[in-house]
XYZ file of C-alpha atoms in Angstrom:
729
model
C 13.231 -3.180 40.265
C 15.668 -6.052 39.441
C 19.406 -5.137 39.222
C 19.531 -5.994 35.482
C 16.381 -3.852 34.509
C 17.663 -1.065 36.839
C 20.996 -1.008 35.009
C 19.390 -0.969 31.728
C 16.841 1.713 32.671
C 19.357 3.927 34.295
C 21.833 3.636 31.235
C 18.944 4.369 28.821
C 17.747 7.475 30.794
C 21.157 8.968 31.212
C 22.476 8.474 27.674
C 23.787 11.706 26.434
C 22.341 13.181 23.202
C 24.512 13.013 20.124
C 25.518 16.650 18.835
C 23.686 17.419 15.672
C 25.543 19.602 13.165
C 24.234 23.136 12.559
C 24.732 24.170 9.173
C 25.883 27.676 8.400
C 23.596 27.861 5.310
C 19.912 28.291 5.391
C 18.059 25.062 4.528
C 17.139 26.412 0.963
C 20.878 26.416 0.391
C 21.767 22.756 0.971
C 18.454 21.481 0.022
C 18.862 18.511 -2.466
C 22.777 18.774 -1.922
C 22.819 14.930 -2.437
C 20.146 14.729 -5.231
C 20.915 14.540 -9.136
C 18.226 17.146 -9.849
C 17.711 19.490 -12.649
C 20.329 21.792 -11.433
C 23.061 18.988 -11.424
C 21.771 17.535 -14.568
C 22.150 20.980 -16.372
C 25.745 21.090 -15.131
C 26.944 17.735 -15.833
C 24.896 16.833 -19.125
C 25.112 18.443 -22.361
C 22.165 20.593 -23.394
C 20.986 17.917 -25.926
C 20.890 15.093 -23.403
C 19.492 17.446 -20.669
C 16.544 18.219 -22.694
C 15.876 14.776 -23.724
C 16.053 13.542 -20.245
C 13.570 16.396 -19.071
C 11.165 15.401 -21.682
C 11.389 11.980 -20.352
C 10.548 13.169 -16.710
C 7.935 15.784 -17.642
C 6.052 14.325 -20.393
C 6.640 10.560 -20.053
C 8.463 10.383 -23.423
C 10.169 6.936 -23.919
C 13.790 6.897 -22.734
C 16.381 6.977 -25.623
C 18.964 4.504 -24.568
C 21.499 6.531 -26.751
C 21.684 9.178 -23.988
C 22.183 6.481 -21.317
C 26.113 6.463 -21.405
C 26.280 10.230 -21.029
C 23.681 10.543 -18.220
C 25.709 7.598 -16.383
C 28.859 9.570 -16.892
C 27.599 12.712 -15.748
C 26.068 11.070 -12.553
C 29.192 9.183 -11.888
C 31.229 12.453 -12.227
C 29.095 14.180 -9.984
C 28.903 11.328 -7.399
C 32.742 10.857 -7.486
C 33.177 14.383 -6.586
C 31.201 13.849 -3.411
C 33.181 10.779 -2.292
C 30.922 8.053 -3.845
C 32.414 4.781 -4.612
C 29.461 2.424 -5.166
C 26.013 2.316 -6.903
C 22.907 0.573 -6.186
C 19.538 -0.024 -7.940
C 17.209 0.935 -4.982
C 13.691 -0.565 -5.372
C 10.759 -1.488 -3.158
C 10.066 -5.117 -2.917
C 6.817 -6.642 -1.577
C 8.367 -6.543 2.000
C 7.218 -3.095 2.931
C 10.932 -1.972 2.914
C 13.482 -1.311 0.418
C 16.191 -3.260 -1.181
C 19.656 -2.496 -2.420
C 22.826 -4.417 -3.806
C 25.857 -2.235 -3.860
C 28.475 -2.327 -6.851
C 31.570 -0.414 -7.046
C 32.652 1.806 -9.943
C 35.466 -0.495 -10.972
C 36.256 -2.634 -13.995
C 39.677 -4.222 -15.232
C 41.660 -1.872 -17.261
C 43.074 -4.695 -19.411
C 46.662 -3.662 -17.963
C 46.440 -5.291 -14.632
C 44.840 -2.410 -12.958
C 41.323 -1.095 -12.454
C 39.378 1.898 -13.782
C 36.343 3.687 -12.417
C 33.300 3.121 -14.724
C 29.620 3.312 -14.664
C 27.837 2.727 -18.097
C 24.482 3.632 -19.321
C 23.670 -0.110 -19.398
C 24.490 -0.468 -15.555
C 22.209 2.759 -14.933
C 19.182 1.453 -17.029
C 19.211 -2.002 -16.025
C 20.337 -4.745 -13.666
C 19.700 -8.305 -13.020
C 18.779 -9.397 -9.214
C 17.750 -12.601 -7.777
C 14.027 -12.392 -8.168
C 12.999 -15.688 -6.347
C 14.487 -14.665 -3.026
C 11.895 -11.794 -2.615
C 8.206 -12.221 -1.791
C 6.639 -13.229 -5.402
C 3.687 -15.116 -4.590
C 4.579 -18.157 -6.630
C 5.407 -16.218 -10.080
C 8.976 -17.496 -9.743
C 10.195 -20.822 -8.807
C 13.212 -20.881 -6.475
C 15.298 -22.282 -9.307
C 14.002 -19.475 -11.478
C 15.994 -16.707 -9.833
C 16.118 -13.971 -12.618
C 14.660 -10.778 -12.100
C 15.134 -7.363 -13.502
C 15.655 -3.892 -11.979
C 14.914 -0.963 -14.321
C 15.735 3.087 -13.862
C 12.873 4.994 -13.262
C 13.937 8.472 -14.368
C 10.963 10.253 -12.793
C 12.459 9.861 -9.419
C 15.829 11.413 -9.156
C 19.155 9.604 -8.239
C 20.459 10.387 -4.858
C 23.421 9.858 -2.754
C 23.578 8.128 0.869
C 26.920 7.724 2.450
C 29.254 6.515 -0.287
C 26.525 5.122 -2.575
C 24.712 6.345 -5.538
C 21.185 5.255 -5.352
C 19.092 4.697 -8.504
C 15.268 4.478 -7.860
C 14.142 1.481 -10.019
C 10.938 -0.755 -10.763
C 11.658 -4.514 -9.989
C 10.176 -7.090 -12.275
C 10.334 -10.811 -12.697
C 12.027 -12.229 -15.697
C 8.507 -12.899 -17.246
C 7.613 -9.283 -16.874
C 5.130 -9.353 -13.871
C 5.887 -6.688 -11.194
C 7.464 -7.861 -8.167
C 7.553 -4.278 -6.381
C 5.058 -1.625 -5.528
C 6.797 1.099 -7.801
C 5.840 -0.605 -11.117
C 2.047 -0.889 -10.712
C 2.264 2.636 -9.022
C 3.675 4.342 -12.007
C 1.179 2.278 -14.240
C -1.734 3.783 -11.730
C -0.381 7.391 -12.196
C -0.310 6.924 -16.040
C -4.036 5.568 -16.093
C -5.406 8.546 -13.856
C -3.256 11.036 -15.917
C -5.216 9.625 -19.093
C -8.619 9.485 -17.524
C -8.455 12.720 -15.843
C -7.013 14.486 -18.722
C -9.936 13.450 -21.043
C -12.486 14.824 -18.471
C -10.481 18.027 -18.095
C -11.078 18.779 -21.595
C -14.753 19.670 -20.622
C -13.059 22.482 -18.654
C -9.932 23.534 -19.966
C -8.403 22.031 -23.215
C -5.078 23.663 -22.721
C -4.271 21.095 -19.887
C -1.553 18.587 -21.226
C -1.130 16.736 -18.078
C -2.674 15.654 -14.892
C -0.419 15.299 -11.699
C -1.203 13.055 -8.707
C -0.135 14.574 -5.573
C 0.640 12.956 -2.121
C 1.369 14.620 1.157
C 2.186 11.816 3.825
C 2.148 12.371 7.444
C 4.507 9.927 9.196
C 3.769 9.108 13.002
C 6.195 7.132 14.908
C 7.431 6.276 18.641
C 10.866 6.493 20.059
C 12.039 4.386 22.884
C 15.493 4.473 24.564
C 17.820 1.986 22.827
C 18.783 0.143 26.203
C 15.138 -0.414 27.165
C 14.473 -1.475 23.442
C 17.259 -4.025 23.701
C 15.672 -5.408 27.046
C 12.363 -6.110 25.271
C 12.643 -9.233 22.983
C 9.042 -8.554 21.905
C 9.650 -5.117 20.791
C 13.110 -6.463 19.067
C 11.501 -9.256 17.208
C 8.023 -7.968 16.405
C 7.995 -4.421 16.767
C 5.405 -4.292 19.239
C 4.851 -5.258 22.956
C 3.292 -8.657 23.468
C 2.893 -7.907 27.167
C 2.783 -5.134 29.492
C 0.403 -3.476 31.829
C -0.581 0.106 31.047
C 1.241 2.636 32.913
C -0.835 4.703 35.720
C -0.285 7.654 33.646
C -0.328 7.557 29.793
C -2.080 9.833 27.713
C -5.099 10.620 29.508
C -3.971 14.210 30.668
C -3.612 14.973 27.160
C -0.459 17.011 28.027
C 1.812 15.483 25.260
C -0.082 16.222 22.149
C 1.684 19.509 20.795
C 3.887 19.873 23.803
C 7.273 20.959 24.213
C 9.531 18.485 22.357
C 12.137 16.748 24.696
C 15.680 17.996 24.086
C 16.943 14.647 23.092
C 14.082 14.181 20.697
C 14.561 17.750 19.294
C 18.235 16.897 18.479
C 17.070 13.592 16.802
C 14.453 15.589 14.833
C 17.049 18.325 13.671
C 19.544 15.725 12.657
C 16.640 13.886 10.611
C 15.515 17.089 9.070
C 18.998 18.278 7.984
C 19.657 14.866 6.322
C 16.114 14.752 4.836
C 16.656 18.301 3.365
C 20.043 17.248 1.716
C 18.253 14.346 0.146
C 15.497 16.660 -1.232
C 12.807 15.459 1.040
C 10.984 18.787 1.942
C 10.162 18.105 5.447
C 8.122 20.919 7.104
C 6.257 19.716 10.166
C 7.210 18.095 13.506
C 5.415 17.722 16.770
C 4.572 15.547 19.695
C 1.594 13.232 18.914
C -1.072 12.064 21.290
C 0.537 9.194 22.984
C 3.774 9.581 25.393
C 6.932 9.087 23.144
C 4.886 9.430 19.934
C 5.775 11.961 17.257
C 4.830 12.941 13.801
C 7.023 14.272 10.651
C 5.272 15.857 7.571
C 6.657 17.280 4.282
C 5.395 19.682 1.887
C 3.089 17.498 -0.655
C 4.960 16.182 -3.897
C 4.070 14.326 -6.980
C 2.960 11.062 -5.743
C 5.722 8.685 -7.097
C 8.491 10.929 -5.659
C 6.478 11.396 -2.365
C 6.485 7.502 -1.847
C 9.967 7.092 -2.504
C 10.779 10.041 -0.256
C 8.608 8.320 2.480
C 10.450 5.007 2.215
C 13.717 7.013 2.509
C 12.686 8.959 5.456
C 11.708 5.653 7.377
C 15.222 4.329 6.487
C 16.928 7.493 7.770
C 14.794 7.394 10.931
C 16.052 4.029 11.903
C 19.552 4.995 11.191
C 19.593 8.347 12.786
C 17.666 7.146 15.962
C 20.426 4.906 16.990
C 22.947 7.847 16.671
C 20.824 9.698 19.484
C 20.395 6.493 21.916
C 16.872 5.775 20.444
C 15.203 3.197 18.288
C 12.203 4.253 16.199
C 8.931 2.140 16.371
C 6.979 2.243 13.154
C 4.624 -0.648 14.267
C 1.229 0.589 14.104
C 0.191 -0.260 17.664
C 3.619 -0.877 19.686
C 1.826 -0.203 23.089
C -1.521 -1.421 24.176
C -4.059 1.044 25.523
C -2.695 4.278 24.088
C -2.865 5.622 20.536
C -1.272 3.797 17.568
C 0.548 5.243 14.612
C -0.793 5.968 11.134
C 0.300 7.508 8.054
C -2.218 9.913 6.760
C -2.149 10.081 2.958
C -3.265 13.501 1.681
C -4.250 12.833 -2.034
C -5.233 15.195 -4.856
C -4.924 15.814 -8.597
C -3.707 18.845 -10.266
C -2.829 20.150 -13.762
C 0.333 21.133 -15.530
C -0.659 24.718 -15.153
C -1.140 24.697 -11.535
C -4.821 24.142 -11.023
C -5.793 21.750 -8.035
C -8.750 19.912 -9.375
C -10.195 19.394 -5.807
C -9.999 23.002 -4.936
C -13.189 25.143 -5.338
C -12.632 28.102 -7.719
C -13.753 31.510 -8.155
C -16.339 30.964 -11.065
C -19.241 28.629 -11.431
C -17.396 26.781 -14.151
C -14.424 26.292 -11.976
C -16.656 24.834 -9.128
C -18.383 22.539 -11.439
C -15.021 21.033 -12.211
C -14.421 20.970 -8.568
C -17.642 19.067 -7.816
C -16.971 16.773 -10.840
C -13.709 15.580 -9.514
C -15.117 15.397 -5.652
C -18.102 13.336 -6.729
C -15.969 10.879 -9.023
C -13.639 10.414 -6.033
C -16.684 9.553 -3.875
C -17.841 7.124 -6.520
C -14.409 5.648 -6.868
C -14.203 5.043 -3.022
C -17.922 3.808 -2.810
C -17.454 1.124 -5.612
C -14.275 -0.114 -4.095
C -14.541 0.583 -0.471
C -13.705 -3.178 0.402
C -10.621 -2.966 -1.838
C -9.223 0.412 -0.525
C -9.668 -1.309 2.966
C -7.500 -4.308 1.715
C -4.870 -1.874 0.472
C -4.120 -0.499 3.922
C -4.953 -3.810 5.918
C -2.223 -5.760 7.446
C -1.460 -7.932 10.648
C 0.053 -4.960 12.240
C -2.461 -2.191 11.220
C -5.205 -4.574 12.249
C -4.269 -3.653 15.760
C -4.704 0.170 15.361
C -7.819 0.542 13.229
C -10.972 1.508 15.305
C -9.065 2.179 18.430
C -7.922 5.516 20.167
C -8.690 8.012 17.362
C -7.656 5.598 14.494
C -10.486 5.574 11.859
C -12.508 2.203 11.854
C -12.326 -0.576 9.574
C -15.216 0.558 7.580
C -14.332 2.938 4.801
C -16.617 5.949 4.427
C -16.042 9.703 3.617
C -16.499 12.794 5.552
C -17.430 15.921 3.701
C -18.490 18.453 6.290
C -21.756 20.074 6.407
C -21.061 22.664 3.749
C -20.129 20.561 0.994
C -22.740 17.947 2.022
C -25.301 20.628 1.558
C -24.033 21.607 -1.947
C -24.406 17.600 -3.094
C -27.711 17.478 -1.458
C -28.918 20.398 -3.356
C -27.572 19.019 -6.557
C -29.472 15.600 -5.710
C -32.641 17.357 -5.116
C -32.809 19.896 -7.832
C -35.032 19.280 -10.695
C -34.688 18.588 -14.379
C -36.486 21.992 -14.847
C -33.651 23.928 -13.166
C -31.399 22.812 -16.127
C -34.082 23.540 -18.886
C -32.802 27.009 -19.809
C -29.223 26.227 -19.687
C -26.737 26.045 -22.516
C -23.156 26.074 -23.025
C -22.745 29.822 -22.722
C -24.649 29.994 -19.420
C -22.032 27.843 -17.651
C -21.257 30.667 -15.269
C -24.904 30.958 -14.162
C -25.645 27.153 -12.897
C -28.883 27.015 -10.933
C -26.666 25.610 -7.987
C -26.443 28.742 -6.004
C -24.242 27.247 -3.237
C -21.469 26.286 -5.641
C -19.997 29.764 -6.017
C -19.862 30.268 -2.228
C -17.355 27.475 -1.684
C -14.318 28.085 0.041
C -11.104 26.050 1.161
C -11.157 24.762 4.721
C -14.741 25.880 5.349
C -15.510 22.527 7.304
C -14.709 20.733 10.359
C -12.442 17.697 10.598
C -13.634 14.303 11.486
C -10.913 12.051 13.027
C -12.946 8.908 12.819
C -13.346 9.405 9.034
C -10.892 7.060 7.051
C -11.486 9.327 3.901
C -12.093 12.980 4.744
C -12.442 15.868 2.264
C -10.128 18.657 3.839
C -10.654 21.680 1.739
C -8.471 20.830 -1.291
C -7.679 17.169 -1.090
C -8.797 13.833 0.429
C -7.183 12.751 3.559
C -6.836 9.138 3.704
C -6.219 8.207 7.275
C -6.375 4.516 7.338
C -2.945 3.641 6.013
C -0.420 2.304 8.827
C 2.712 3.663 9.998
C 5.084 1.153 8.518
C 3.162 0.571 5.338
C 4.403 1.644 1.956
C 2.078 4.508 0.821
C 1.911 2.906 -2.782
C -0.250 0.112 -1.759
C -3.240 2.599 -1.065
C -2.168 4.921 -3.792
C -2.351 2.074 -6.455
C -5.964 1.349 -5.408
C -7.164 4.835 -5.153
C -5.600 6.135 -8.421
C -6.713 2.904 -10.297
C -10.319 3.261 -9.122
C -10.174 7.050 -9.989
C -8.918 6.274 -13.496
C -11.777 3.611 -13.910
C -14.385 5.975 -12.565
C -13.379 9.092 -14.703
C -13.328 6.755 -17.627
C -16.854 5.783 -16.768
C -17.915 9.333 -16.169
C -16.526 10.475 -19.619
C -18.595 7.774 -21.274
C -21.637 8.573 -19.516
C -21.400 12.261 -20.377
C -20.567 11.875 -23.903
C -23.463 9.440 -24.369
C -25.768 12.573 -23.164
C -24.195 14.920 -25.465
C -24.468 12.743 -28.259
C -28.282 12.651 -27.558
C -28.384 16.439 -27.877
C -27.766 17.755 -24.174
C -25.319 20.588 -23.915
C -22.155 19.824 -22.214
C -23.102 21.548 -18.841
C -26.501 19.974 -18.715
C -25.001 16.570 -19.503
C -22.436 16.959 -16.707
C -24.855 17.842 -14.205
C -27.185 15.325 -14.974
C -24.498 12.663 -14.588
C -23.248 13.998 -11.336
C -26.633 14.210 -9.799
C -27.142 10.357 -10.739
C -23.751 9.869 -9.041
C -24.371 11.763 -6.012
C -27.595 9.570 -5.366
C -25.636 6.300 -6.208
C -22.774 6.894 -3.950
C -24.732 8.616 -0.958
C -24.189 5.512 1.133
C -20.130 6.147 1.478
C -20.978 9.816 2.861
C -21.072 9.790 6.710
C -20.317 12.598 8.991
C -20.735 10.904 12.336
C -18.983 9.047 14.855
C -17.265 6.313 13.136
C -16.709 4.404 16.426
C -20.274 4.115 17.335
C -22.211 0.684 17.264
C -24.976 2.351 15.377
C -22.586 3.171 12.561
C -21.404 -0.429 12.245
C -25.102 -1.422 11.942
C -25.892 1.393 9.627
C -22.903 0.659 7.364
C -23.908 -2.947 7.115
C -27.392 -1.768 5.773
C -25.606 0.598 3.420
C -23.950 -2.329 1.782
C -20.591 -1.196 2.611
C -17.836 -3.756 3.539
C -17.766 -4.455 7.330
C -15.359 -7.551 7.327
C -12.868 -7.313 10.116
C -10.884 -10.515 9.475
C -7.525 -9.357 7.852
C -6.966 -12.535 5.480
C -10.676 -12.420 4.363
C -10.414 -8.560 3.548
C -7.601 -9.519 1.229
C -10.166 -11.189 -0.859
C -11.187 -7.963 -2.094
C -8.181 -7.887 -4.454
C -9.654 -11.021 -6.286
C -13.204 -10.080 -6.736
C -14.239 -9.765 -10.440
C -14.961 -6.055 -10.083
C -11.370 -5.594 -8.859
C -9.696 -7.604 -11.683
C -11.523 -5.823 -14.125
C -10.546 -2.431 -12.844
C -6.920 -3.159 -12.480
C -6.746 -5.007 -15.893
C -8.923 -2.103 -17.805
C -6.708 0.478 -16.413
C -3.463 -1.568 -17.209
C -2.271 -1.452 -13.734
C -1.930 -5.062 -12.769
C -2.868 -8.446 -14.274
C -5.001 -11.163 -12.602
C -1.551 -13.205 -12.311
C -0.146 -10.235 -10.536
C -2.923 -9.914 -8.192
C -3.176 -13.599 -7.208
C 0.498 -13.564 -6.496
C 0.295 -10.402 -4.266
C -2.442 -12.093 -2.415
C -0.328 -14.904 -1.957
C 2.202 -12.805 -0.515
C -0.116 -11.033 1.882
C -1.567 -14.253 3.316
C 1.738 -15.603 3.737
C 3.134 -12.360 5.426
C 0.033 -12.253 7.700
C 0.781 -15.913 8.841
C 4.266 -15.410 9.525
C 3.765 -12.363 11.525
C 1.399 -13.941 13.777
C 3.561 -16.976 13.928
C 6.560 -15.023 14.898
C 4.544 -13.162 17.584
C 3.297 -16.701 19.111
C 6.868 -17.929 19.181
C 8.127 -14.913 20.873
C 5.471 -14.908 23.465
C 6.111 -18.337 24.134
C 9.737 -17.924 24.793
C 9.078 -14.768 26.858
C 6.676 -16.701 29.027
C 8.789 -19.788 29.562
C 12.152 -17.922 30.060
C 10.955 -14.772 31.908
C 7.195 -14.738 33.194
C 6.677 -17.968 34.595
C 10.037 -18.491 36.296
C 9.899 -14.976 37.914
C 6.335 -15.449 39.080
C 7.140 -19.001 40.598
C 10.243 -17.627 42.208
C 8.095 -14.801 43.737
C 5.545 -17.228 44.654
C 8.028 -19.352 46.514
C 8.935 -16.317 48.642
C 5.604 -15.959 49.543
C 5.174 -19.697 50.583
C 8.229 -19.404 52.557
C 6.942 -16.502 54.448
C 3.717 -18.055 54.874
C 5.689 -21.069 56.629
C 7.772 -18.772 58.647
C 4.848 -16.999 59.883
C 3.557 -20.303 61.178
C 6.613 -21.003 63.173
C 6.280 -17.602 64.928
C 2.685 -17.135 65.642
C -0.349 -19.411 66.706
C -2.137 -21.047 63.640
C -4.977 -18.497 63.967
C -2.707 -15.451 64.170
C -0.502 -16.887 61.302
C -3.451 -17.435 58.981
C -4.675 -13.870 59.649
C -1.271 -12.321 59.361
C -0.427 -14.322 56.175
C -4.079 -14.082 54.420
C -2.915 -11.650 51.720
C 0.215 -13.645 51.102
C -2.070 -16.806 50.677
C -4.322 -14.719 48.227
C -1.378 -13.834 46.157
C -0.018 -17.425 46.298
C -3.278 -18.551 44.886
C -3.640 -15.737 42.333
C -0.139 -16.551 40.936
C -0.819 -20.148 40.694
C -3.972 -19.464 38.744
C -2.185 -17.141 36.396
C 0.596 -19.359 35.820
C -1.409 -22.382 35.312
C -3.641 -20.507 32.634
C -0.529 -19.200 30.724
C 1.162 -22.565 30.691
C -1.923 -24.592 29.544
C -2.797 -21.926 26.817
C 0.752 -21.537 25.593
C 0.961 -25.383 25.018
C -2.595 -24.904 23.367
C -1.106 -22.078 21.028
C 1.632 -24.385 20.152
C -0.630 -27.188 19.134
C -2.870 -24.808 17.194
C 0.240 -23.750 15.166
C 1.068 -27.125 14.301
C -2.520 -27.694 13.202
C -2.626 -24.557 11.176
C 0.868 -25.289 9.758
C -0.378 -28.471 8.042
C -2.864 -26.535 6.054
C -1.640 -26.593 2.581
C -3.952 -23.713 1.187
C -2.223 -20.430 2.007
C -5.353 -18.544 2.570
C -7.030 -21.087 4.772
C -3.900 -21.139 6.738
C -3.940 -17.398 7.239
C -7.512 -17.422 8.375
C -6.739 -20.274 10.935
C -3.864 -18.087 12.364
C -6.525 -15.245 12.589
C -9.243 -17.206 14.062
C -7.549 -19.606 16.345
C -3.963 -18.287 17.192
C -4.264 -14.527 17.186
C -7.125 -14.283 19.970
C -4.715 -16.637 22.290
C -1.993 -13.931 22.123
C -4.651 -11.579 23.898
C -5.829 -14.166 26.256
C -2.310 -15.105 27.597
C -1.414 -11.356 27.628
C -4.245 -10.602 30.096
C -2.829 -13.034 32.742
C 0.667 -11.925 32.139
C -0.189 -8.427 32.669
C -1.980 -9.302 35.735
C 1.229 -11.103 36.982
C 3.114 -7.838 36.251
C 1.100 -6.133 38.772
C 1.486 -8.871 41.683
C 5.060 -9.748 41.132
C 8.012 -7.883 43.240
C 9.044 -5.193 41.082
C 12.543 -5.835 41.989
C 12.274 -9.405 40.452
C 10.450 -8.387 37.220
C 13.312 -8.527 34.379
C 11.371 -6.844 31.534
C 11.147 -2.929 31.302
C 7.519 -1.832 32.006
C 5.399 0.720 30.234
C 6.247 3.158 32.807
C 9.822 2.998 31.846
C 9.378 2.469 28.095
C 7.039 5.523 27.562
C 8.706 8.559 29.030
C 11.939 9.880 27.695
C 14.296 11.429 30.173
């Protein structure tokens, strides 16, 4: 091992963990300590303003700007008592991260001094530079104005000395430049559509709530080793590195004892998360070495998305306090599991009913089947769009490999629920002839009353699996914003439920009873969406061929997959539900193609630099030693003896020459390919060129680098290897 690498590895492995504070109170006592929740609202606001604000949060009432000043004063008083000096509008631009600009609570007092001030105007709205964030051409560089606007449904919170106000972010011309604005629109759309359908089953329901429970997978690496790997530092993944002799093949890391240093990090993360109102519950070792998972109790979708973005930010900060760096890239290490972010999605009512959970009566179970089948229809009609919502340059490395779901969207229901739907599909019209509204509890679907939660196995290869009372969308990537997938899923569900209501009402208008109309429409839907149901092995070649025959989207090119956003049926869905306009969709696709190109471009540049500054010089230096040894052997032994004794060295010399020649030649080709691609003016075509011509070169060059890593003297190799990166000491 080189002296430089040895020093880095030694320091990383012997770094002492940072002490984590142990609170004297139970978690329930300090939960949401730094959140302006209802308890704080009630304390710092008048009852009149409190009631108005709660009405905005619970019922979507319009925000009365007349109460903004008192709300702002209450927030400021609470925050100042906790040592806060600044405030910021916290939003989620199209960068997969968050953004914030901090302003102090200060204004001139007119007497040569300063006073602390935070008005309702500053709470509700702020102006930001709209051109410096990804906008897909909506805004010119000289048209900089954008606005952030307060989202009262997500509570204000404190981080360090700053009051953070969750907001949407829109252009001066009104188009959304973030994830939150269309997410809120999609939640409103699915609430309206699902509420209309729920009137068939329970007219007392006034609101439909979309729930999300995310499961965040991540890797930890020692900070010193991370700093010694420029590829990790600049791209989030290792662009080279031969797999370690031992990785995950013994299956000994999954659910294993959590290393002490990692446990200290997790404890610190949990404490700070709970203080910020994030209901974290589960932590464990994941399958790959150095891979872990954090999961909260499910929450309302908008709040869950905000909390996930906040957790990822906390992870990055807290990891450094413990001598780690957190890796949220979907595939930081080749040859082992990547990291996903499973999105557990469901719908519920304001009276506590989960719409995708079986009930105790036949009527409850008809409601259950109604929402499950409509979910399947939504996924079936927009399976390509759902895939586009989770696709990225980084997630493309993960999908279809090492337990990650394949890049074909299908749904697993399990044998029991599948039998129920098959029975519904095969039953005859005569089965319904004696039914009327009063016989709703005696449907001729005998399996329905027998449904139970969690009475089905799990399928890890299914991208969209039913898991008892919800669907688990397993395809989103670790570093992605959950909102991207939720926007599409909610919009598709809203459109589908609207269609279902129309179809049922048409049959009722023709004289059918409510129950018979619902069952007849569901039977038709079950037949129509059957291609999306698949309970087998999603990795098999047979499934890929079968999925093609079923008409499912089997495209694998990331830039081409993004085309699904601009298909007529997608534009119609987004516009009819009021979630996004054609202009917004076109702009977002521009951002997606541009982001894809830039990420591959950066990886190619980093790999080229590493090759010329680390790999090739070290390989040639070691080759020189071997050549020198071969010449010395000739001076000591006869030609025949020297040849025999140095045969292995000669073989290595030749192998090194072949590998370095290939690497140098293909790095030059990659540079030329980038120049050609960069001259392409159409952003979609440029992204496709990077996908087709440049991304494959990265893997070709890597193969030869990894072979050199096995050949070159370990003492000379400058970059930390997988066996050092993947095992925390």
